[in-house]
């Protein structure tokens, strides 16, 4: 690694974890983080479910499976050391209908291959011992699944970067990246910055920032709004930890769950509705450039043809709280539409290949000294410290 500064585009949890790892491995090298918003963790990192996943769902051997498993262990240590919130409230993945048992069996096999610590299959009676107000016929219980505050974790990574002599530049959008032999030049407004290596962790803008550098038009980011419902304080105690449905393997990111937050709030969500603005959090927000970006991508229409029925169901749930809660109430029948109000919103960066397939695994490219994190969906916040190790290993080897 040369002595020139290393640039990071993106002050979300992934960019900051990579920046921190670089300062640990190369103490003499200056890390410069460029973040376009006026605070860190403004997008996915600050608007997610706050769940530290234990690796139940991910294809064994995939980057997600490997980095989530290691990332959880590293994150737990980091939070304990730094006195950051970390509460092992545990997760139940609940089957409410006999038709789901085959999928629950398959999920258990995956979770066992991924060596999810303490995993147990439980029956209806044991479900009630763990979550007295949940209903189901069988479940997987993961006691090591935890909750945290990922924005606070990201800020702690940033303070480590600064303590090691690095720089965090807020309100500094990278508008152009020029890569030439031996040098990388970033344009931010009227200024230019020269760095020796660059890592792009731009989340919802990953394709726009990376494609001109790595020359890969695919995958493109399609934004999906994830809307939460807050449970009224009177009913919060009905949920002790995390209650999830058995996922449909075709849509692993779908299925609203009951989530206890470290703040004490308990919510239900998130759904997944096609967004009209990558970074617009109100339902009325529309950014034509964002809509045009996916509407002109052949993969989008292929995905739409395959999944339109599910899309309509999600929109119906978004428009009507009654419809939203109809599905969720199957897991905790005492919490219905009258017990919730609209809560926060997060927008997922869903990477979509040209052939219409949803990119499931983390995807990281490398060209000419630039590493581009092209797909870092959930559980990337859980995995952040392990993603950082993986990225820095690759930079070291090249
Ligand atoms: C609704 C929802 C629920 C989720 N739940 C969980 C969960 O419970 N557990 C979990 O592990 N994961 C969860 N995730 C996933 C997790 O939040 C993300 O995987 C993770 O936050 C990605 O981090 P990131 O740094 O890649 O992206 P981001 O947090 O989006 O950060 C990217 C940053 O890049 C900046 N940027 C973009 N372009 C530029 C530019 N040109 N110049 C400068 N800066 C730029 C942006 O402003 C942004 O701050 C969830 C995500 C969502 C949306």
Short mmCIF file of C-alpha atoms and ligand atoms in Angstrom, two decimals:
data_model
loop_
_atom_site.label_atom_id
_atom_site.label_comp_id
_atom_site.label_asym_id
_atom_site.label_seq_id
_atom_site.Cartn_x
_atom_site.Cartn_y
_atom_site.Cartn_z
CA UNK A 1 0.00 0.00 0.00
CA UNK A 2 1.45 3.40 -0.99
CA UNK A 3 1.71 6.36 1.40
CA UNK A 4 -0.78 8.49 -0.59
CA UNK A 5 -4.15 9.17 1.06
CA UNK A 6 -6.92 6.62 0.55
CA UNK A 7 -10.35 7.99 -0.39
CA UNK A 8 -13.69 6.54 0.66
CA UNK A 9 -16.91 7.68 -1.02
CA UNK A 10 -19.81 7.30 1.43
CA UNK A 11 -20.21 7.94 5.13
CA UNK A 12 -22.55 5.03 5.78
CA UNK A 13 -21.63 2.08 7.99
CA UNK A 14 -19.78 0.20 5.20
CA UNK A 15 -17.59 3.12 4.09
CA UNK A 16 -16.76 4.05 7.68
CA UNK A 17 -15.95 0.45 8.64
CA UNK A 18 -13.58 0.19 5.65
CA UNK A 19 -11.98 3.53 6.56
CA UNK A 20 -11.48 2.37 10.16
CA UNK A 21 -9.97 -0.96 9.09
CA UNK A 22 -7.51 0.90 6.81
CA UNK A 23 -6.37 3.11 9.70
CA UNK A 24 -5.81 0.00 11.85
CA UNK A 25 -3.80 -1.85 9.22
CA UNK A 26 -1.91 1.10 7.75
CA UNK A 27 -1.43 3.61 10.60
CA UNK A 28 0.75 5.92 8.48
CA UNK A 29 -1.78 6.34 5.67
CA UNK A 30 -4.34 9.15 5.76
CA UNK A 31 -7.97 8.08 5.18
CA UNK A 32 -10.33 10.68 3.71
CA UNK A 33 -14.08 9.98 3.80
CA UNK A 34 -16.32 11.99 1.46
CA UNK A 35 -20.00 12.15 2.47
CA UNK A 36 -22.48 14.27 0.56
CA UNK A 37 -24.96 14.73 3.42
CA UNK A 38 -24.37 17.04 6.38
CA UNK A 39 -24.33 14.09 8.78
CA UNK A 40 -23.11 10.51 8.75
CA UNK A 41 -25.43 7.51 8.36
CA UNK A 42 -28.20 9.60 6.74
CA UNK A 43 -29.52 6.89 4.44
CA UNK A 44 -29.74 3.10 4.83
CA UNK A 45 -27.51 2.98 7.91
CA UNK A 46 -29.68 5.40 9.88
CA UNK A 47 -33.04 4.06 8.71
CA UNK A 48 -32.97 0.31 9.16
CA UNK A 49 -34.38 -2.27 11.60
CA UNK A 50 -31.37 -2.26 13.92
CA UNK A 51 -31.17 -6.07 13.92
CA UNK A 52 -27.81 -7.82 14.31
CA UNK A 53 -28.43 -10.94 12.27
CA UNK A 54 -27.00 -14.33 13.22
CA UNK A 55 -26.84 -15.85 9.70
CA UNK A 56 -30.08 -17.84 9.50
CA UNK A 57 -31.03 -17.08 5.92
CA UNK A 58 -27.95 -16.88 3.76
CA UNK A 59 -26.79 -19.37 1.13
CA UNK A 60 -24.02 -21.37 2.87
CA UNK A 61 -20.62 -20.36 1.48
CA UNK A 62 -21.90 -17.04 0.12
CA UNK A 63 -20.19 -13.80 1.10
CA UNK A 64 -23.31 -12.92 3.08
CA UNK A 65 -23.11 -16.13 5.11
CA UNK A 66 -19.37 -15.79 5.79
CA UNK A 67 -19.28 -12.08 6.52
CA UNK A 68 -22.49 -12.00 8.58
CA UNK A 69 -21.22 -14.79 10.84
CA UNK A 70 -17.87 -13.10 11.42
CA UNK A 71 -19.37 -9.59 11.40
CA UNK A 72 -21.79 -10.40 14.23
CA UNK A 73 -18.97 -11.61 16.47
CA UNK A 74 -16.81 -8.53 15.69
CA UNK A 75 -19.72 -6.13 16.12
CA UNK A 76 -20.69 -7.66 19.47
CA UNK A 77 -17.12 -7.19 20.75
CA UNK A 78 -16.98 -3.63 19.36
CA UNK A 79 -20.27 -2.61 21.00
CA UNK A 80 -19.31 -4.12 24.35
CA UNK A 81 -15.88 -2.43 24.28
CA UNK A 82 -17.31 0.93 23.30
CA UNK A 83 -20.35 0.81 25.53
CA UNK A 84 -22.71 0.99 22.55
CA UNK A 85 -26.21 -0.52 22.77
CA UNK A 86 -26.22 -4.27 22.09
CA UNK A 87 -29.05 -6.41 23.40
CA UNK A 88 -29.40 -10.13 22.59
CA UNK A 89 -33.20 -10.12 22.60
CA UNK A 90 -33.34 -13.21 20.34
CA UNK A 91 -35.38 -13.95 17.25
CA UNK A 92 -38.24 -16.34 16.53
CA UNK A 93 -38.94 -17.28 12.90
CA UNK A 94 -42.51 -18.49 13.18
CA UNK A 95 -44.60 -20.81 10.99
CA UNK A 96 -48.33 -20.13 11.46
CA UNK A 97 -49.61 -22.56 8.84
CA UNK A 98 -48.76 -26.24 8.08
CA UNK A 99 -48.01 -25.23 4.46
CA UNK A 100 -44.93 -23.36 5.76
CA UNK A 101 -43.31 -26.35 7.44
CA UNK A 102 -41.27 -27.39 4.38
CA UNK A 103 -39.79 -23.90 4.15
CA UNK A 104 -39.09 -23.85 7.90
CA UNK A 105 -37.24 -27.20 7.57
CA UNK A 106 -35.15 -25.83 4.68
CA UNK A 107 -34.38 -22.69 6.67
CA UNK A 108 -33.28 -24.78 9.66
CA UNK A 109 -30.87 -26.74 7.42
CA UNK A 110 -29.40 -23.47 6.09
CA UNK A 111 -29.08 -21.99 9.57
CA UNK A 112 -27.35 -25.14 10.86
CA UNK A 113 -24.89 -25.11 7.94
CA UNK A 114 -24.16 -21.48 8.81
CA UNK A 115 -23.59 -22.56 12.44
CA UNK A 116 -26.04 -20.07 13.91
CA UNK A 117 -25.17 -20.18 17.62
CA UNK A 118 -27.75 -21.64 20.00
CA UNK A 119 -30.30 -22.30 17.25
CA UNK A 120 -33.26 -24.38 18.42
CA UNK A 121 -36.43 -25.72 16.83
CA UNK A 122 -39.40 -24.98 19.13
CA UNK A 123 -43.08 -25.97 19.14
CA UNK A 124 -46.19 -23.87 19.82
CA UNK A 125 -45.88 -24.19 23.61
CA UNK A 126 -42.22 -23.13 23.60
CA UNK A 127 -43.05 -20.20 21.29
CA UNK A 128 -45.30 -18.93 24.07
CA UNK A 129 -42.60 -19.39 26.69
CA UNK A 130 -40.28 -17.16 24.64
CA UNK A 131 -42.92 -14.72 23.33
CA UNK A 132 -46.12 -15.14 25.39
CA UNK A 133 -48.28 -13.19 22.92
CA UNK A 134 -46.99 -14.73 19.65
CA UNK A 135 -48.88 -17.47 17.89
CA UNK A 136 -47.53 -20.25 15.70
CA UNK A 137 -47.25 -23.98 15.26
CA UNK A 138 -43.42 -24.19 15.14
CA UNK A 139 -40.48 -21.83 15.03
CA UNK A 140 -36.72 -21.47 14.91
CA UNK A 141 -35.30 -19.64 17.89
CA UNK A 142 -32.02 -17.77 17.52
CA UNK A 143 -31.04 -16.44 20.96
CA UNK A 144 -27.91 -14.66 19.63
CA UNK A 145 -29.82 -12.38 17.26
CA UNK A 146 -29.48 -8.92 18.78
CA UNK A 147 -30.49 -5.29 18.40
CA UNK A 148 -28.27 -2.23 18.24
CA UNK A 149 -28.16 1.36 16.97
CA UNK A 150 -26.28 1.19 13.66
CA UNK A 151 -26.05 4.98 13.28
CA UNK A 152 -24.27 5.17 16.67
CA UNK A 153 -21.98 2.30 15.60
CA UNK A 154 -21.15 4.17 12.35
CA UNK A 155 -20.34 7.35 14.29
CA UNK A 156 -18.03 5.34 16.55
CA UNK A 157 -16.17 4.01 13.46
CA UNK A 158 -15.86 7.64 12.25
CA UNK A 159 -14.38 8.80 15.55
CA UNK A 160 -11.76 6.03 15.30
CA UNK A 161 -10.84 7.26 11.80
CA UNK A 162 -10.44 10.82 13.07
CA UNK A 163 -8.50 9.68 16.14
CA UNK A 164 -6.05 7.97 13.75
CA UNK A 165 -5.53 11.22 11.82
CA UNK A 166 -8.12 10.63 9.09
CA UNK A 167 -10.56 13.21 7.76
CA UNK A 168 -14.35 13.03 7.47
CA UNK A 169 -15.64 15.58 4.96
CA UNK A 170 -19.38 16.13 5.35
CA UNK A 171 -21.54 17.99 2.78
CA UNK A 172 -18.96 16.96 0.18
CA UNK A 173 -20.43 15.19 -2.81
CA UNK A 174 -18.05 13.43 -5.17
CA UNK A 175 -19.28 14.43 -8.61
CA UNK A 176 -16.48 13.05 -10.77
CA UNK A 177 -13.76 10.43 -10.46
CA UNK A 178 -10.86 10.47 -12.86
CA UNK A 179 -8.60 7.41 -12.84
CA UNK A 180 -5.31 7.63 -14.70
CA UNK A 181 -2.05 5.70 -14.43
CA UNK A 182 -0.97 5.85 -10.80
CA UNK A 183 -3.41 8.54 -9.70
CA UNK A 184 -7.07 8.95 -8.83
CA UNK A 185 -8.62 12.41 -8.80
CA UNK A 186 -11.94 13.19 -7.13
CA UNK A 187 -13.96 16.30 -7.91
CA UNK A 188 -16.13 17.78 -5.16
CA UNK A 189 -17.67 21.12 -6.13
CA UNK A 190 -14.81 23.38 -7.17
CA UNK A 191 -12.17 21.30 -5.35
CA UNK A 192 -10.12 18.34 -6.52
CA UNK A 193 -8.55 15.72 -4.26
CA UNK A 194 -5.81 13.31 -5.28
CA UNK A 195 -5.75 9.86 -3.64
CA UNK A 196 -3.68 6.73 -4.22
CA UNK A 197 -6.54 4.23 -3.76
CA UNK A 198 -10.30 4.63 -3.61
CA UNK A 199 -13.19 2.63 -2.14
CA UNK A 200 -16.74 3.44 -3.27
CA UNK A 201 -19.45 2.61 -0.70
CA UNK A 202 -22.23 4.82 -2.01
CA UNK A 203 -25.25 2.69 -1.05
CA UNK A 204 -28.31 3.92 -2.96
CA UNK A 205 -26.00 5.69 -5.45
CA UNK A 206 -23.59 2.74 -5.85
CA UNK A 207 -24.28 2.27 -9.56
CA UNK A 208 -24.10 5.98 -10.47
CA UNK A 209 -20.81 6.56 -8.66
CA UNK A 210 -19.18 3.24 -9.63
CA UNK A 211 -20.21 2.61 -13.24
CA UNK A 212 -18.08 5.40 -14.78
CA UNK A 213 -15.06 3.96 -12.91
CA UNK A 214 -15.47 0.18 -13.15
CA UNK A 215 -17.20 0.34 -16.54
CA UNK A 216 -19.95 -2.04 -15.38
CA UNK A 217 -23.49 -0.87 -16.22
CA UNK A 218 -24.85 -3.82 -14.22
CA UNK A 219 -26.21 -4.12 -11.59
CA UNK A 220 -28.43 -1.07 -11.42
CA UNK A 221 -29.99 0.14 -8.16
CA UNK A 222 -33.77 0.02 -7.86
CA UNK A 223 -34.96 1.71 -4.66
CA UNK A 224 -37.61 0.09 -2.46
CA UNK A 225 -39.31 2.00 0.36
CA UNK A 226 -39.56 0.10 3.62
CA UNK A 227 -42.32 1.57 5.77
CA UNK A 228 -42.64 0.81 9.51
CA UNK A 229 -45.65 1.00 11.82
CA UNK A 230 -45.02 2.01 15.45
CA UNK A 231 -46.89 -0.03 18.06
CA UNK A 232 -48.70 2.08 20.68
CA UNK A 233 -46.89 2.26 24.07
CA UNK A 234 -49.80 0.37 25.69
CA UNK A 235 -49.09 -2.71 23.53
CA UNK A 236 -45.27 -2.62 23.36
CA UNK A 237 -44.85 -5.12 26.15
CA UNK A 238 -46.57 -7.77 24.05
CA UNK A 239 -43.30 -8.19 22.12
CA UNK A 240 -40.11 -9.10 23.99
CA UNK A 241 -37.67 -9.44 21.08
CA UNK A 242 -37.91 -10.14 17.35
CA UNK A 243 -40.76 -12.08 15.71
CA UNK A 244 -40.32 -12.89 12.01
CA UNK A 245 -42.38 -14.80 9.43
CA UNK A 246 -40.86 -17.72 7.50
CA UNK A 247 -39.44 -15.99 4.40
CA UNK A 248 -40.48 -16.84 0.88
CA UNK A 249 -37.17 -17.83 -0.77
CA UNK A 250 -38.20 -15.91 -3.91
CA UNK A 251 -38.41 -12.68 -1.85
CA UNK A 252 -36.03 -13.09 1.09
CA UNK A 253 -36.28 -9.38 1.97
CA UNK A 254 -40.09 -9.42 2.19
CA UNK A 255 -42.18 -10.18 5.25
CA UNK A 256 -42.79 -7.59 7.93
CA UNK A 257 -41.49 -8.44 11.36
CA UNK A 258 -42.04 -7.26 14.93
CA UNK A 259 -38.91 -5.48 16.13
CA UNK A 260 -37.99 -4.23 19.56
CA UNK A 261 -35.58 -1.28 19.25
CA UNK A 262 -32.83 -0.34 21.66
CA UNK A 263 -34.80 2.90 22.24
CA UNK A 264 -37.70 0.84 23.67
CA UNK A 265 -39.93 1.52 20.65
CA UNK A 266 -41.47 -1.60 19.13
CA UNK A 267 -42.44 -1.53 15.48
CA UNK A 268 -43.71 -3.67 12.65
CA UNK A 269 -42.15 -3.62 9.22
CA UNK A 270 -40.65 -2.92 6.82
CA UNK A 271 -42.70 -3.57 3.69
CA UNK A 272 -41.11 -3.11 0.24
CA UNK A 273 -42.73 -0.69 -2.20
CA UNK A 274 -41.05 0.56 -5.38
CA UNK A 275 -39.80 4.10 -4.62
CA UNK A 276 -39.95 7.06 -7.00
CA UNK A 277 -36.98 8.80 -5.38
CA UNK A 278 -33.85 7.03 -4.11
CA UNK A 279 -33.42 9.42 -1.22
CA UNK A 280 -36.94 10.86 -0.80
CA UNK A 281 -38.53 9.64 2.44
CA UNK A 282 -42.03 11.12 1.96
CA UNK A 283 -44.48 9.11 -0.09
CA UNK A 284 -45.03 12.13 -2.37
CA UNK A 285 -41.31 12.45 -3.23
CA UNK A 286 -40.57 11.90 -6.91
CA UNK A 287 -37.26 12.30 -8.68
CA UNK A 288 -37.67 11.84 -12.40
CA UNK A 289 -33.99 11.00 -12.92
CA UNK A 290 -34.36 8.09 -10.47
CA UNK A 291 -37.51 6.76 -12.12
CA UNK A 292 -35.98 7.13 -15.60
CA UNK A 293 -32.88 5.31 -14.37
CA UNK A 294 -34.76 2.09 -13.66
CA UNK A 295 -37.49 2.52 -16.28
CA UNK A 296 -34.80 2.43 -18.99
CA UNK A 297 -33.15 -0.70 -17.54
CA UNK A 298 -34.28 -3.92 -19.27
CA UNK A 299 -33.83 -5.83 -15.99
CA UNK A 300 -36.51 -3.67 -14.36
CA UNK A 301 -39.22 -4.71 -16.83
CA UNK A 302 -38.18 -8.36 -16.58
CA UNK A 303 -38.48 -8.13 -12.79
CA UNK A 304 -41.82 -6.29 -13.07
CA UNK A 305 -43.27 -9.00 -15.36
CA UNK A 306 -42.30 -11.72 -12.88
CA UNK A 307 -43.19 -10.02 -9.60
CA UNK A 308 -46.08 -7.61 -10.38
CA UNK A 309 -48.60 -9.49 -8.19
CA UNK A 310 -46.34 -9.21 -5.12
CA UNK A 311 -45.74 -5.54 -5.99
CA UNK A 312 -49.48 -4.78 -5.98
CA UNK A 313 -49.91 -6.54 -2.62
CA UNK A 314 -47.12 -4.41 -1.11
CA UNK A 315 -48.69 -1.19 -2.49
CA UNK A 316 -52.07 -2.18 -1.00
CA UNK A 317 -50.40 -2.64 2.40
CA UNK A 318 -48.68 0.73 2.03
CA UNK A 319 -51.96 2.57 1.34
CA UNK A 320 -54.04 0.89 4.05
CA UNK A 321 -52.91 0.23 7.63
CA UNK A 322 -55.66 -2.39 7.95
CA UNK A 323 -54.30 -4.29 4.98
CA UNK A 324 -50.70 -3.88 6.26
CA UNK A 325 -51.60 -5.32 9.65
CA UNK A 326 -53.78 -8.15 8.34
CA UNK A 327 -50.71 -10.26 7.61
CA UNK A 328 -48.67 -9.10 10.64
CA UNK A 329 -51.49 -9.80 13.12
CA UNK A 330 -51.31 -13.50 12.33
CA UNK A 331 -48.12 -13.60 14.42
CA UNK A 332 -49.30 -11.44 17.35
CA UNK A 333 -53.12 -11.43 17.19
CA UNK A 334 -53.50 -8.91 20.03
CA UNK A 335 -51.81 -6.21 17.89
CA UNK A 336 -54.08 -4.96 15.12
CA UNK A 337 -54.57 -1.90 12.92
CA UNK A 338 -55.93 0.15 15.83
CA UNK A 339 -52.73 -0.38 17.82
CA UNK A 340 -50.23 1.11 15.36
CA UNK A 341 -49.46 4.37 13.63
CA UNK A 342 -47.17 5.14 10.71
CA UNK A 343 -43.52 5.23 11.79
CA UNK A 344 -40.17 5.64 10.06
CA UNK A 345 -39.14 4.83 6.51
CA UNK A 346 -35.94 3.33 5.13
CA UNK A 347 -35.10 2.97 1.44
CA UNK A 348 -33.30 -0.20 0.33
CA UNK A 349 -30.79 -0.19 -2.49
CA UNK A 350 -31.89 -3.29 -4.38
CA UNK A 351 -29.34 -4.20 -7.04
CA UNK A 352 -30.86 -5.63 -10.20
CA UNK A 353 -28.98 -7.39 -12.98
CA UNK A 354 -29.75 -6.79 -16.67
CA UNK A 355 -31.59 -10.13 -16.87
CA UNK A 356 -34.05 -9.02 -14.17
CA UNK A 357 -32.59 -11.09 -11.34
CA UNK A 358 -32.36 -9.50 -7.90
CA UNK A 359 -28.72 -9.60 -6.81
CA UNK A 360 -28.74 -11.50 -3.54
CA UNK A 361 -25.12 -11.70 -2.41
CA UNK A 362 -22.78 -8.84 -1.59
CA UNK A 363 -21.02 -7.74 -4.78
CA UNK A 364 -17.66 -6.03 -4.72
CA UNK A 365 -15.70 -5.08 -7.87
CA UNK A 366 -12.14 -3.93 -8.25
CA UNK A 367 -10.53 -2.09 -11.17
CA UNK A 368 -7.46 0.16 -11.47
CA UNK A 369 -6.99 0.65 -7.74
CA UNK A 370 -10.67 1.38 -7.11
CA UNK A 371 -12.84 -1.02 -5.10
CA UNK A 372 -16.59 -0.56 -5.69
CA UNK A 373 -19.11 -2.03 -3.28
CA UNK A 374 -21.91 -2.54 -5.81
CA UNK A 375 -24.36 -4.43 -3.59
CA UNK A 376 -24.42 -4.24 0.21
CA UNK A 377 -27.99 -4.94 1.33
CA UNK A 378 -29.02 -6.45 4.66
CA UNK A 379 -27.14 -7.89 6.57
CA UNK A 380 -24.39 -5.44 5.53
CA UNK A 381 -24.80 -3.35 8.69
CA UNK A 382 -24.34 -6.48 10.84
CA UNK A 383 -21.44 -7.56 8.61
CA UNK A 384 -19.76 -4.14 8.33
CA UNK A 385 -16.56 -4.97 10.23
CA UNK A 386 -16.12 -8.24 8.31
CA UNK A 387 -16.88 -6.55 4.96
CA UNK A 388 -14.16 -4.05 5.88
CA UNK A 389 -11.65 -6.86 6.53
CA UNK A 390 -12.60 -8.48 3.22
CA UNK A 391 -12.24 -5.22 1.24
CA UNK A 392 -8.90 -4.33 2.82
CA UNK A 393 -7.59 -7.90 2.26
CA UNK A 394 -8.41 -7.51 -1.43
CA UNK A 395 -6.74 -4.08 -1.59
CA UNK A 396 -3.65 -5.52 0.08
CA UNK A 397 -3.43 -8.44 -2.32
CA UNK A 398 -3.79 -6.33 -5.50
C1 LIG B 1 -35.46 -0.65 5.70
C2 LIG B 1 -34.13 -1.32 5.92
C3 LIG B 1 -33.95 -2.24 6.96
C4 LIG B 1 -32.71 -2.85 7.16
N1 LIG B 1 -32.51 -3.63 8.26
C5 LIG B 1 -31.27 -4.11 8.52
C6 LIG B 1 -31.00 -4.81 9.73
O1 LIG B 1 -31.87 -4.94 10.60
N2 LIG B 1 -29.75 -5.34 9.91
C7 LIG B 1 -28.76 -5.19 8.97
O2 LIG B 1 -27.67 -5.71 9.17
N3 LIG B 1 -28.98 -4.50 7.83
C8 LIG B 1 -30.20 -3.94 7.60
N4 LIG B 1 -30.41 -3.20 6.48
C9 LIG B 1 -29.33 -3.03 5.53
C10 LIG B 1 -28.30 -1.99 5.99
O3 LIG B 1 -28.94 -0.83 6.51
C11 LIG B 1 -27.43 -1.63 4.80
O4 LIG B 1 -26.96 -2.82 4.23
C12 LIG B 1 -26.23 -0.76 5.21
O5 LIG B 1 -26.67 0.35 5.96
C13 LIG B 1 -25.49 -0.31 3.97
O6 LIG B 1 -24.53 0.62 4.37
P1 LIG B 1 -23.80 1.50 3.28
O7 LIG B 1 -22.76 2.28 3.98
O8 LIG B 1 -23.42 0.63 2.14
O9 LIG B 1 -24.96 2.45 2.68
P2 LIG B 1 -25.60 3.80 3.23
O10 LIG B 1 -25.87 3.75 4.66
O11 LIG B 1 -26.78 4.08 2.35
O12 LIG B 1 -24.46 4.87 2.99
C14 LIG B 1 -24.04 5.29 1.73
C15 LIG B 1 -23.58 6.73 1.87
O13 LIG B 1 -22.98 7.17 0.66
C16 LIG B 1 -23.26 8.55 0.51
N5 LIG B 1 -23.03 8.92 -0.89
C17 LIG B 1 -23.68 8.44 -1.98
N6 LIG B 1 -23.20 9.02 -3.10
C18 LIG B 1 -22.22 9.88 -2.72
C19 LIG B 1 -21.37 10.79 -3.43
N7 LIG B 1 -21.41 10.90 -4.77
N8 LIG B 1 -20.49 11.53 -2.71
C20 LIG B 1 -20.42 11.43 -1.35
N9 LIG B 1 -21.23 10.61 -0.63
C21 LIG B 1 -22.11 9.83 -1.31
C22 LIG B 1 -24.71 8.63 0.94
O14 LIG B 1 -25.12 9.94 1.26
C23 LIG B 1 -24.75 7.69 2.13
O15 LIG B 1 -24.53 8.34 3.35
C24 LIG B 1 -31.64 -2.58 6.26
C25 LIG B 1 -31.81 -1.64 5.23
C26 LIG B 1 -33.03 -1.00 5.08
C27 LIG B 1 -33.16 0.05 4.01
#
